[in-house]
Amino acid sequence: MLILNKKQKPRILIVSNFYPPVFYGGYELGCAEVTQGLRERGFEVVVLTSSHRQEECKEEDSILRILPSLFGRNLSQFGAIDRFRQLLIHEYVTKRSFLATLREVQPHLVYFWNLSGLSRSLVEFAQLNHYSWGLFIFDHFWRDLNVDAWSRHVTTPANNLVRQFSRQCVLQLGKLMGIPPAQAMISPDFIHYPTIYLRQYHEGKSLNTSVWLKTDWGINTDLFKPPSTPAANPNRILYVGQVAEHKGVHVLIQALGQLRKQYNLQNLKLTLAGPCLSPTYRARLEELIAKCSLGDAVVWLGSMERSALPEVYAQNSILVFPSVWEEPMGIVILEAMTAGLAVVASRTGGVAELIDDGTSGLLFQPGDVKDCAEKVGRLFDHPGLLANLSQNARRTAKTRFQFSQVLDRISSDLLKRCSM
């Protein structure tokens, strides 16, 4: 373990599955913002990320796009032997790439972010090589071994002799290659987490540490600003994020279909800002849009650069966050609050910790089309409520969710860990 001396800059190795311009959600964007903020505060930061879509990226000395990724690969199409062979290669290349990076960078601390599509073994290698390391958890990755491809395939009971033989061979080969066995419980030196929900979800079940550091997430309030004229038109509704089934976009469309019929809304506009990676789900939504008579109301913007989002927020009055899964956080909620939108969100996971129901936003039951429609409908029935929620949301964002406060906390914590 390297200890920081007074003449050195603290040197951090950040590990993330994706890094902008390659990203699919707020986790990767947040990682990039923290990286930039740490550099501005005097840290030397190197980012280790996957080679996924690296052809789209410019070369940067401090960003290493070399880790193999299983993102988007369907290994189930292969037979047991070939599948295990590919996983073994993935783990071996991961090990070589990571250990080579550790030798080159010599970090005082390794800071892990989203590892989905990479390998859980990365943290084992950091620990085995006596590096101080910690996590910033934004999702459910660490709770379930099945999320990690290698762990899933070497721990799932074999249901036939071929699979059993293949797995035993791979485990032995992995042992010879120095690939650590899958661990259900890991022990970081520290963990940053943005919601109490995430701590309760993981603590004692998959993550074991005595250093849990609550770190509310934050937004740049200079970047996301409310329009000069307060929100007054509830007809302009926005969804930001992945257009995916677990995000509940179908719930929102059905709810707006009910509202259009109930209020005879001719000028209703729903803007969908985010990528849809499933053609099947896109087709399902198109059918719902037609069925709900919303064909003239829905605008698809697709994937967008973060820098374009403030203008999109400024053109709308309400953000609906209709997620139907246990949402760990919800960065877009904080962006919308900062931009002065009224937020209507499903009461799921850590979302309820961000919104004071009835004061800084409205909450509805996940997957409940009627409840979603009723909550959005309140903003049509009571124009004053729309203005109040907008003002209170912005005030809450400025006092509780400032990104500068997040950086102050993270940089202070990391500096202490580097000096221990």
Short mmCIF file of C-alpha atoms in Angstrom, two decimals, residues 42-199:
data_model
loop_
_atom_site.label_atom_id
_atom_site.label_comp_id
_atom_site.label_asym_id
_atom_site.label_seq_id
_atom_site.Cartn_x
_atom_site.Cartn_y
_atom_site.Cartn_z
CA GLY A 42 -5.17 18.99 -7.02
CA PHE A 43 -5.57 15.22 -7.36
CA GLU A 44 -3.77 13.26 -10.04
CA VAL A 45 -6.46 11.02 -11.53
CA VAL A 46 -6.13 8.20 -14.04
CA VAL A 47 -9.29 6.55 -15.38
CA LEU A 48 -9.31 2.86 -16.31
CA THR A 49 -12.33 1.89 -18.39
CA SER A 50 -13.46 -0.59 -21.02
CA SER A 51 -12.56 -0.70 -24.70
CA HIS A 52 -16.27 -0.62 -25.57
CA ARG A 53 -16.77 1.84 -28.48
CA GLN A 54 -13.23 3.12 -28.06
CA GLU A 55 -13.07 3.90 -31.79
CA GLU A 56 -15.39 6.84 -31.05
CA CYS A 57 -13.01 8.37 -28.50
CA LYS A 58 -9.97 10.58 -28.74
CA GLU A 59 -6.80 9.31 -27.10
CA GLU A 60 -6.12 10.89 -23.72
CA ASP A 61 -3.06 10.17 -21.59
CA SER A 62 -5.01 9.87 -18.37
CA ILE A 63 -7.88 7.73 -19.71
CA LEU A 64 -7.03 4.09 -20.42
CA ARG A 65 -9.69 2.32 -22.48
CA ILE A 66 -8.25 -1.18 -22.27
CA LEU A 67 -10.46 -3.40 -20.10
CA PRO A 68 -12.48 -6.11 -21.88
CA SER A 69 -16.24 -5.72 -21.61
CA LEU A 70 -19.10 -8.20 -21.89
CA PHE A 71 -21.64 -5.42 -22.36
CA GLY A 72 -24.15 -6.36 -25.05
CA ARG A 73 -22.71 -9.84 -25.58
CA ASN A 74 -25.09 -12.80 -25.43
CA LEU A 75 -22.99 -15.68 -24.11
CA SER A 76 -26.00 -17.97 -23.79
CA GLN A 77 -25.87 -18.62 -27.54
CA PHE A 78 -22.67 -20.63 -27.04
CA GLY A 79 -22.28 -24.14 -25.71
CA ALA A 80 -21.01 -24.69 -22.18
CA ILE A 81 -17.38 -25.32 -23.13
CA ASP A 82 -17.09 -22.36 -25.50
CA ARG A 83 -18.91 -20.08 -23.05
CA PHE A 84 -16.56 -20.96 -20.21
CA ARG A 85 -13.56 -20.53 -22.52
CA GLN A 86 -14.66 -17.01 -23.42
CA LEU A 87 -15.27 -16.12 -19.79
CA LEU A 88 -11.86 -17.46 -18.82
CA ILE A 89 -10.21 -15.32 -21.49
CA HIS A 90 -12.23 -12.31 -20.30
CA GLU A 91 -11.06 -12.78 -16.71
CA TYR A 92 -7.45 -13.39 -17.71
CA VAL A 93 -7.25 -10.29 -19.94
CA THR A 94 -8.94 -8.29 -17.16
CA LYS A 95 -6.30 -9.45 -14.69
CA ARG A 96 -3.35 -8.66 -16.98
CA SER A 97 -4.71 -5.24 -17.95
CA PHE A 98 -5.53 -4.23 -14.39
CA LEU A 99 -2.27 -5.41 -12.82
CA ALA A 100 -0.26 -3.72 -15.58
CA THR A 101 -2.15 -0.49 -14.88
CA LEU A 102 -1.48 -0.75 -11.15
CA ARG A 103 2.24 -1.19 -11.81
CA GLU A 104 2.30 1.76 -14.19
CA VAL A 105 0.13 4.20 -12.23
CA GLN A 106 1.12 3.24 -8.66
CA PRO A 107 -2.03 4.82 -7.19
CA HIS A 108 -2.39 5.74 -3.55
CA LEU A 109 -5.99 4.58 -3.83
CA VAL A 110 -8.24 2.69 -6.26
CA TYR A 111 -11.77 4.07 -6.53
CA PHE A 112 -14.32 1.75 -8.17
CA TRP A 113 -17.50 3.00 -9.79
CA ASN A 114 -19.81 1.05 -12.12
CA LEU A 115 -18.33 -2.37 -12.94
CA SER A 116 -21.30 -3.83 -14.82
CA GLY A 117 -19.99 -5.72 -17.86
CA LEU A 118 -16.47 -5.79 -16.42
CA SER A 119 -15.55 -8.18 -13.60
CA ARG A 120 -15.95 -8.36 -9.84
CA SER A 121 -12.45 -9.81 -9.72
CA LEU A 122 -11.05 -6.28 -10.18
CA VAL A 123 -11.66 -5.47 -6.52
CA GLU A 124 -10.13 -8.79 -5.48
CA PHE A 125 -6.95 -7.96 -7.40
CA ALA A 126 -6.76 -4.55 -5.72
CA GLN A 127 -7.12 -6.16 -2.30
CA LEU A 128 -4.70 -9.03 -3.01
CA ASN A 129 -2.08 -6.51 -4.09
CA HIS A 130 -2.56 -4.49 -0.89
CA TYR A 131 -3.96 -1.31 -2.42
CA SER A 132 -6.33 0.90 -0.49
CA TRP A 133 -9.64 0.80 -2.33
CA GLY A 134 -13.24 1.89 -2.08
CA LEU A 135 -16.53 2.08 -3.93
CA PHE A 136 -19.04 4.67 -4.98
CA ILE A 137 -22.22 2.61 -5.27
CA PHE A 138 -25.04 3.84 -7.44
CA ASP A 139 -26.72 0.54 -8.31
CA HIS A 140 -27.42 -3.07 -7.24
CA PHE A 141 -24.34 -4.66 -8.82
CA TRP A 142 -22.68 -5.86 -5.62
CA ARG A 143 -25.72 -7.56 -4.08
CA ASP A 144 -26.19 -10.35 -6.62
CA LEU A 145 -23.42 -12.64 -7.87
CA ASN A 146 -25.56 -13.38 -10.92
CA VAL A 147 -25.02 -9.84 -12.22
CA ASP A 148 -21.37 -10.69 -12.87
CA ALA A 149 -20.97 -13.15 -15.77
CA TRP A 150 -17.98 -15.06 -14.38
CA SER A 151 -19.49 -15.36 -10.90
CA ARG A 152 -22.82 -16.48 -12.32
CA HIS A 153 -21.36 -19.23 -14.47
CA VAL A 154 -18.98 -20.67 -11.89
CA THR A 155 -21.43 -20.65 -8.98
CA THR A 156 -24.67 -21.78 -10.68
CA PRO A 157 -25.26 -25.50 -10.00
CA ALA A 158 -24.49 -27.66 -13.05
CA ASN A 159 -27.57 -29.38 -14.48
CA ASN A 160 -25.72 -31.89 -16.69
CA LEU A 161 -22.41 -33.74 -16.83
CA VAL A 162 -20.97 -31.65 -19.68
CA ARG A 163 -21.60 -28.42 -17.81
CA GLN A 164 -20.29 -29.87 -14.57
CA PHE A 165 -17.09 -31.09 -16.24
CA SER A 166 -16.61 -27.78 -18.10
CA ARG A 167 -17.07 -25.75 -14.95
CA GLN A 168 -14.59 -27.83 -12.96
CA CYS A 169 -12.00 -27.50 -15.73
CA VAL A 170 -12.48 -23.75 -15.92
CA LEU A 171 -12.27 -23.35 -12.15
CA GLN A 172 -8.99 -25.27 -12.08
CA LEU A 173 -7.60 -23.31 -15.02
CA GLY A 174 -8.72 -20.08 -13.37
CA LYS A 175 -6.93 -21.09 -10.19
CA LEU A 176 -3.73 -21.81 -12.15
CA MET A 177 -4.03 -18.40 -13.86
CA GLY A 178 -4.47 -16.62 -10.54
CA ILE A 179 -8.12 -15.68 -11.05
CA PRO A 180 -9.74 -15.41 -7.61
CA PRO A 181 -12.94 -17.35 -6.86
CA ALA A 182 -16.23 -15.47 -6.80
CA GLN A 183 -16.84 -13.89 -3.38
CA ALA A 184 -20.39 -13.27 -2.18
CA MET A 185 -19.13 -10.77 0.41
CA ILE A 186 -16.44 -8.18 -0.25
CA SER A 187 -14.78 -5.81 2.20
CA PRO A 188 -13.87 -2.37 0.80
CA ASP A 189 -11.89 0.08 2.90
CA PHE A 190 -14.76 2.55 2.49
CA ILE A 191 -18.01 3.04 0.58
CA HIS A 192 -19.63 6.24 -0.66
CA TYR A 193 -23.39 5.96 -1.13
CA PRO A 194 -26.02 8.59 -2.09
CA THR A 195 -29.18 7.07 -0.56
CA ILE A 196 -29.99 5.21 2.64
CA TYR A 197 -31.83 2.69 0.49
CA LEU A 198 -28.55 1.63 -1.16
CA ARG A 199 -26.81 1.10 2.17
#
